[in-house]
Tab-separated table of C-alpha atoms in Angstrom:
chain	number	residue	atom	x	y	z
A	1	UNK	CA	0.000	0.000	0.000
A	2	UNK	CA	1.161	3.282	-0.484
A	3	UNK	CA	2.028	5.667	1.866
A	4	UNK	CA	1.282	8.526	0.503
A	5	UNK	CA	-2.321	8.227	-1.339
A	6	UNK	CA	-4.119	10.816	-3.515
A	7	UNK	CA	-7.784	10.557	-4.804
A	8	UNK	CA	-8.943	10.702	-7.483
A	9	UNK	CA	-5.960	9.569	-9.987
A	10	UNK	CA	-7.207	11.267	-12.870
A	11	UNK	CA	-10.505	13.628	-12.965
A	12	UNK	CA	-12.061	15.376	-15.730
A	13	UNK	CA	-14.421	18.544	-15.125
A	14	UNK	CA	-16.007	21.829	-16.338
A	15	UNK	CA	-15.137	25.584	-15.864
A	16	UNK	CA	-16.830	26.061	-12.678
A	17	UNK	CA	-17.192	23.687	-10.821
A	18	UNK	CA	-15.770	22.815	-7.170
A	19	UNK	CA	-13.100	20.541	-6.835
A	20	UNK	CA	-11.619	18.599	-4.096
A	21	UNK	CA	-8.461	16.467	-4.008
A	22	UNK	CA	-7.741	14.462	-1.191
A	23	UNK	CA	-4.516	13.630	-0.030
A	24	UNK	CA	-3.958	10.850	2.919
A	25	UNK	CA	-0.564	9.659	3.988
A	26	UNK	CA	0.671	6.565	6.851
A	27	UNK	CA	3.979	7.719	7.520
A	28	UNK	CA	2.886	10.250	10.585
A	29	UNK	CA	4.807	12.997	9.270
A	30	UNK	CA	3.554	16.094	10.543
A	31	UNK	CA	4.389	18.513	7.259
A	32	UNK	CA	1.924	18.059	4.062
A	33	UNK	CA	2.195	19.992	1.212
A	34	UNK	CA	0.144	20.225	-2.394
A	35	UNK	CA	2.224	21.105	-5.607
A	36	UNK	CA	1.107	21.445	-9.064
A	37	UNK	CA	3.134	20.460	-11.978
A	38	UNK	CA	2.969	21.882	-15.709
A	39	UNK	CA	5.115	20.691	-18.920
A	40	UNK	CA	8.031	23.179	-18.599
A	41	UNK	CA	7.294	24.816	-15.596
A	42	UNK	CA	8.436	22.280	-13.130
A	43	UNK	CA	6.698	21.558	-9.411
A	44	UNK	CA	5.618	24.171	-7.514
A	45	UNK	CA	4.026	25.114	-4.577
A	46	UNK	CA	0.461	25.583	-3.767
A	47	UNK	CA	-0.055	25.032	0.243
A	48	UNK	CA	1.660	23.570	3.091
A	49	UNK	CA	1.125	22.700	6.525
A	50	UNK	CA	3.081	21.879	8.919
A	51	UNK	CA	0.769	20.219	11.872
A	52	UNK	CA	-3.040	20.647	11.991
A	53	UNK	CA	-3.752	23.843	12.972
A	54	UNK	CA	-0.902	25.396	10.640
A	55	UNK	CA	-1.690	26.817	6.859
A	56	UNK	CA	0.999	28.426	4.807
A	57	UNK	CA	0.476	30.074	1.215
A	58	UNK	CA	2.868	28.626	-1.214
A	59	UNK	CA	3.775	30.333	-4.398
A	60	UNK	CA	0.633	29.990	-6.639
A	61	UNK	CA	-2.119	29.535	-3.738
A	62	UNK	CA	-4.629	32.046	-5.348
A	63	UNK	CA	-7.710	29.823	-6.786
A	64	UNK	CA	-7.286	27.260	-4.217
A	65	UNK	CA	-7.864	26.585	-0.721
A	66	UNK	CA	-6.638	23.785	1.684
A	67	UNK	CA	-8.023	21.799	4.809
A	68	UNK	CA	-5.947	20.037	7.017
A	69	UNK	CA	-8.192	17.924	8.444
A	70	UNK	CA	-5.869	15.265	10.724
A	71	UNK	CA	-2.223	14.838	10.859
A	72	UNK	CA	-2.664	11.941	8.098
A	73	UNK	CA	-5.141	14.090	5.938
A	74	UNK	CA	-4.383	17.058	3.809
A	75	UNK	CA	-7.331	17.802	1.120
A	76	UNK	CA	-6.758	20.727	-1.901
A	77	UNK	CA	-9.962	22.402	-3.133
A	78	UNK	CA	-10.994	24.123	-6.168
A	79	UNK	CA	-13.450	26.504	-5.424
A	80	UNK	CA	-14.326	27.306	-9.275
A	81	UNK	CA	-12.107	25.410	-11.671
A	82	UNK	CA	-10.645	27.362	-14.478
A	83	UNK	CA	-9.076	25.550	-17.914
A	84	UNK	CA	-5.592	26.801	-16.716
A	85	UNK	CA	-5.774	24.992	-13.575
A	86	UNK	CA	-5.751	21.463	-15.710
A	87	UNK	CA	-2.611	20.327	-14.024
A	88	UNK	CA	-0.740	17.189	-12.395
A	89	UNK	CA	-1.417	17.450	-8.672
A	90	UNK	CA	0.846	16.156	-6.000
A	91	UNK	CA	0.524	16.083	-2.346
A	92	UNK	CA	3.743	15.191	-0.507
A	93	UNK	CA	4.777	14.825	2.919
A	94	UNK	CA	7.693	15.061	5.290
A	95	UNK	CA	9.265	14.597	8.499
A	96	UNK	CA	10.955	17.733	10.653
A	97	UNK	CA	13.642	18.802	10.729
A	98	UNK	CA	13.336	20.319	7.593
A	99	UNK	CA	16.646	18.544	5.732
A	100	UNK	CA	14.443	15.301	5.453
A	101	UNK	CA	13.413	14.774	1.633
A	102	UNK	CA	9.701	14.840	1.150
A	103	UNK	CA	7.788	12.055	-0.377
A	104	UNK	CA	5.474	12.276	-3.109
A	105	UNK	CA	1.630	10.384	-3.928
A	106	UNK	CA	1.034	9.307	-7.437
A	107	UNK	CA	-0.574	12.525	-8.062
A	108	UNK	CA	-3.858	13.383	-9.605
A	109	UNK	CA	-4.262	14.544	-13.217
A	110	UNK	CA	-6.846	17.311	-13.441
A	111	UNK	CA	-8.313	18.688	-16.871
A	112	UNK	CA	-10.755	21.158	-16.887
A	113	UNK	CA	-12.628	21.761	-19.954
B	1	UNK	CA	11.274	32.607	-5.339
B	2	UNK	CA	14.906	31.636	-6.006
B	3	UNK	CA	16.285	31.349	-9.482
B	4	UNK	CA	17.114	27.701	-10.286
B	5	UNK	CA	18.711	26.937	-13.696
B	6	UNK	CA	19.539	23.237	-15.063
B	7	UNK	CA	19.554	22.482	-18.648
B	8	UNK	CA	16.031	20.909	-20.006
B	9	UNK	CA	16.923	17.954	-22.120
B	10	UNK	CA	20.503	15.408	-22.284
B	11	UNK	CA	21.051	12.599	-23.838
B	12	UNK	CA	23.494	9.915	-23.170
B	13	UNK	CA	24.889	6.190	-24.204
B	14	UNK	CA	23.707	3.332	-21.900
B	15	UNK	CA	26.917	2.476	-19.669
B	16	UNK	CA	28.239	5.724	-20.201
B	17	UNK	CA	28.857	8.707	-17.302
B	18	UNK	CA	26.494	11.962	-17.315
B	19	UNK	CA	26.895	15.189	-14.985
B	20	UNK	CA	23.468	17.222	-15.277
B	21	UNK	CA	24.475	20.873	-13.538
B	22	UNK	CA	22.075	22.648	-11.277
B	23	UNK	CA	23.135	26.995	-10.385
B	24	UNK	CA	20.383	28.311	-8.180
B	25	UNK	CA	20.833	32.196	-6.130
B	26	UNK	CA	23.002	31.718	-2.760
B	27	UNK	CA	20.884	33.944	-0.507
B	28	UNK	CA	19.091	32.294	2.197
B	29	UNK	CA	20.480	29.233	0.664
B	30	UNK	CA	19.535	26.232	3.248
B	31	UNK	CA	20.577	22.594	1.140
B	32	UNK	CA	20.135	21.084	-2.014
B	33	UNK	CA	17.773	18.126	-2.930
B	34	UNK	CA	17.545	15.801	-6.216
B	35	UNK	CA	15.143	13.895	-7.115
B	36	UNK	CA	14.176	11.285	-9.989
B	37	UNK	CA	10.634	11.673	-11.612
B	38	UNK	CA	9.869	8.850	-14.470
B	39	UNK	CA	7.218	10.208	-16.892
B	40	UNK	CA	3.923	10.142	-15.342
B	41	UNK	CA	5.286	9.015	-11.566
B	42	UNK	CA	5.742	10.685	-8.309
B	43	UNK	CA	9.548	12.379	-7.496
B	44	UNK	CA	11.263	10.131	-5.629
B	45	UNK	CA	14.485	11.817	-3.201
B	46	UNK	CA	17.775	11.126	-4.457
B	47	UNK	CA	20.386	13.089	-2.357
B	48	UNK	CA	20.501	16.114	-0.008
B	49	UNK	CA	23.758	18.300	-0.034
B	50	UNK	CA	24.109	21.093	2.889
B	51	UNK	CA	27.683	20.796	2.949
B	52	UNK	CA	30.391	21.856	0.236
B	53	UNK	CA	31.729	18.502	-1.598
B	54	UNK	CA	30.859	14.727	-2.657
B	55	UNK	CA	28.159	12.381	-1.756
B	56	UNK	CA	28.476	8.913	-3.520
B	57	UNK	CA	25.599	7.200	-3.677
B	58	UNK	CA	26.038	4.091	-5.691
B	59	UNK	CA	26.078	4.660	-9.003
B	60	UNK	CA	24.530	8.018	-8.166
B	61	UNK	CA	26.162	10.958	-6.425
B	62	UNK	CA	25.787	14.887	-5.709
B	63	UNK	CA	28.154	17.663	-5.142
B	64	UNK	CA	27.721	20.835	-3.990
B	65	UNK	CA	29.158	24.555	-4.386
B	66	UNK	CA	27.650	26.983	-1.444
B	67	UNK	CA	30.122	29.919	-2.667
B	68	UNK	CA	29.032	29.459	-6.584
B	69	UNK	CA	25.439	28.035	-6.201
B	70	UNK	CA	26.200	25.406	-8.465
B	71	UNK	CA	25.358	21.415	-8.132
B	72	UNK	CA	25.838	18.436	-10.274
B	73	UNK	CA	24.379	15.304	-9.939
B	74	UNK	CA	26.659	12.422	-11.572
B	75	UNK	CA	25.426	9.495	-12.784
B	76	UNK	CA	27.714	6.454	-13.804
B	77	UNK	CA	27.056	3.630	-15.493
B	78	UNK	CA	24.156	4.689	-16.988
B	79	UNK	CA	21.068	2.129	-17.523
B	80	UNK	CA	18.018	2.252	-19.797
B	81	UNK	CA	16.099	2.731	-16.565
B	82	UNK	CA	17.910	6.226	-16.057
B	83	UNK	CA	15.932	8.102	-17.899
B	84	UNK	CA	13.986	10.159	-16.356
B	85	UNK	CA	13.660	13.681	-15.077
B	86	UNK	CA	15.925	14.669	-12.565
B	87	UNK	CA	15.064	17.893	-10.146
B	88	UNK	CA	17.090	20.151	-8.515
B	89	UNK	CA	15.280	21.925	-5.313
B	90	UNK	CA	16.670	24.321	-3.207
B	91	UNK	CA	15.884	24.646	0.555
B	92	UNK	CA	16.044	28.358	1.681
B	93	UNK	CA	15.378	28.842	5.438
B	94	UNK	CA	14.470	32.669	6.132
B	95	UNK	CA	11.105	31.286	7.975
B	96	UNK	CA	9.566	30.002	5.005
B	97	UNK	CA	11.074	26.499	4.971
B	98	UNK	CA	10.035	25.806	1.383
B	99	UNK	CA	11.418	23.747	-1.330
B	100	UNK	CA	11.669	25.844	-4.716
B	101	UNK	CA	12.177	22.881	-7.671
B	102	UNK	CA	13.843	23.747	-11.065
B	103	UNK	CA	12.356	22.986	-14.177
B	104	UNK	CA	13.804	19.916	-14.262
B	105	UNK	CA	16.084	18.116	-16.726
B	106	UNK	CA	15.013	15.216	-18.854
B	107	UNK	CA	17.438	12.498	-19.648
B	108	UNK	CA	17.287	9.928	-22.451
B	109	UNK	CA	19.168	7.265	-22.251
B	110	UNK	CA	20.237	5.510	-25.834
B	111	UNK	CA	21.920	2.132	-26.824
């Protein structure tokens, strides 16, 4: 089983509607992140988190909004999809300190049409 | 963010040696992660460098520049299985504690 798992895999909508990814994870690390990934643009970073009652704006965090719901549980929403969202979504987690590599889910492919 | 530069595609000969070169901006520099992404997979963590110098690794290692913000990742004996895309991320500190990831380099490996 994975230890880092992402739902949906792959998920196919319209301009404006609400999207929610869901990110769970096994290893009990306390720091969660969501990244989006774009041919020729590389990862980069939505939200993070580092425990449950901690939210941190990442780089591109306007159009989205995150819930930390449990240590293990770190869901990224869509509150009105736009075509230039359609994206490869990863969650990843990691232990502190912050030298400790993070660890990616399979990642969710999102097209909005 | 920081400026992170590595070349976009290399290609190489199976059993061969390749160094794929990473320069990112020194200020608030923290360490230096690479990671391995096969086409349509998850990253998966290579190496960490805070220190100047070497890490061997297998047939994988990383070295690392502070005073030139420059790292290589060397891979030797190159397999069909190698190619991939390989990430440089830099860790800057300064409160943010954030991993800023190139654009990544994408390695084809050849007979």
């Amino acid at each position: 089983d994975a230890d880092v798992t992402q739902t949906p895999r792959n998920r196919i909508t319209k301009t404006g509607k609400r999207i929610m990814l869901e990110c769970s994870q096994t290893k009990g690390h306390d720091r969660m992140y969501w990244y989006r990934q774009d041919p020729g643009l590389g990862l980069r970073l939505i939200y993070y988190s580092f425990d449950v009652k901690d939210i941190n704006k990442g780089e591109i965090s306007d159009g989205y909004s995150v819930s930390r719901q449990a240590q293990a549980k770190f869901s990224l929403s869509l509150e009105s999809a736009i075509p230039n969202q359609t994206a490869l979504y990863f969650c990843a987690t990691s232990d502190g300190p912050e030298w400790q590599p993070q660890h990616f889910g399979d990642g969710t492919r999102l097209s909005i049409l | 963010g920081q400026n992170i530069d590595q070349p976009t595609e290399m290609t190489a000969t199976e059993g061969a040696i390749v160094q794929i070169n990473c320069t990112y901006q020194t200020s608030g520099f923290n360490g230096l992660f690479w990671y391995q992404q096969h086409a349509g997979e998850a990253p998966t963590f290579l190496s960490y460098n805070v220190l100047d110098g070497l890490e061997e690794k297998g047939r994988f290692s990383s070295f690392l520049s502070r005073s030139k913000g420059y790292s290589y990742l060397l891979l030797k004996e190159l397999q069909m299985k190698d190619s991939a895309s390989y990430l440089c991320a830099e860790y800057s500190g300064a409160g943010s504690y954030q991993l800023t990831f190139g654009k990544g380099t994408k390695l084809s490996v050849i007979p």
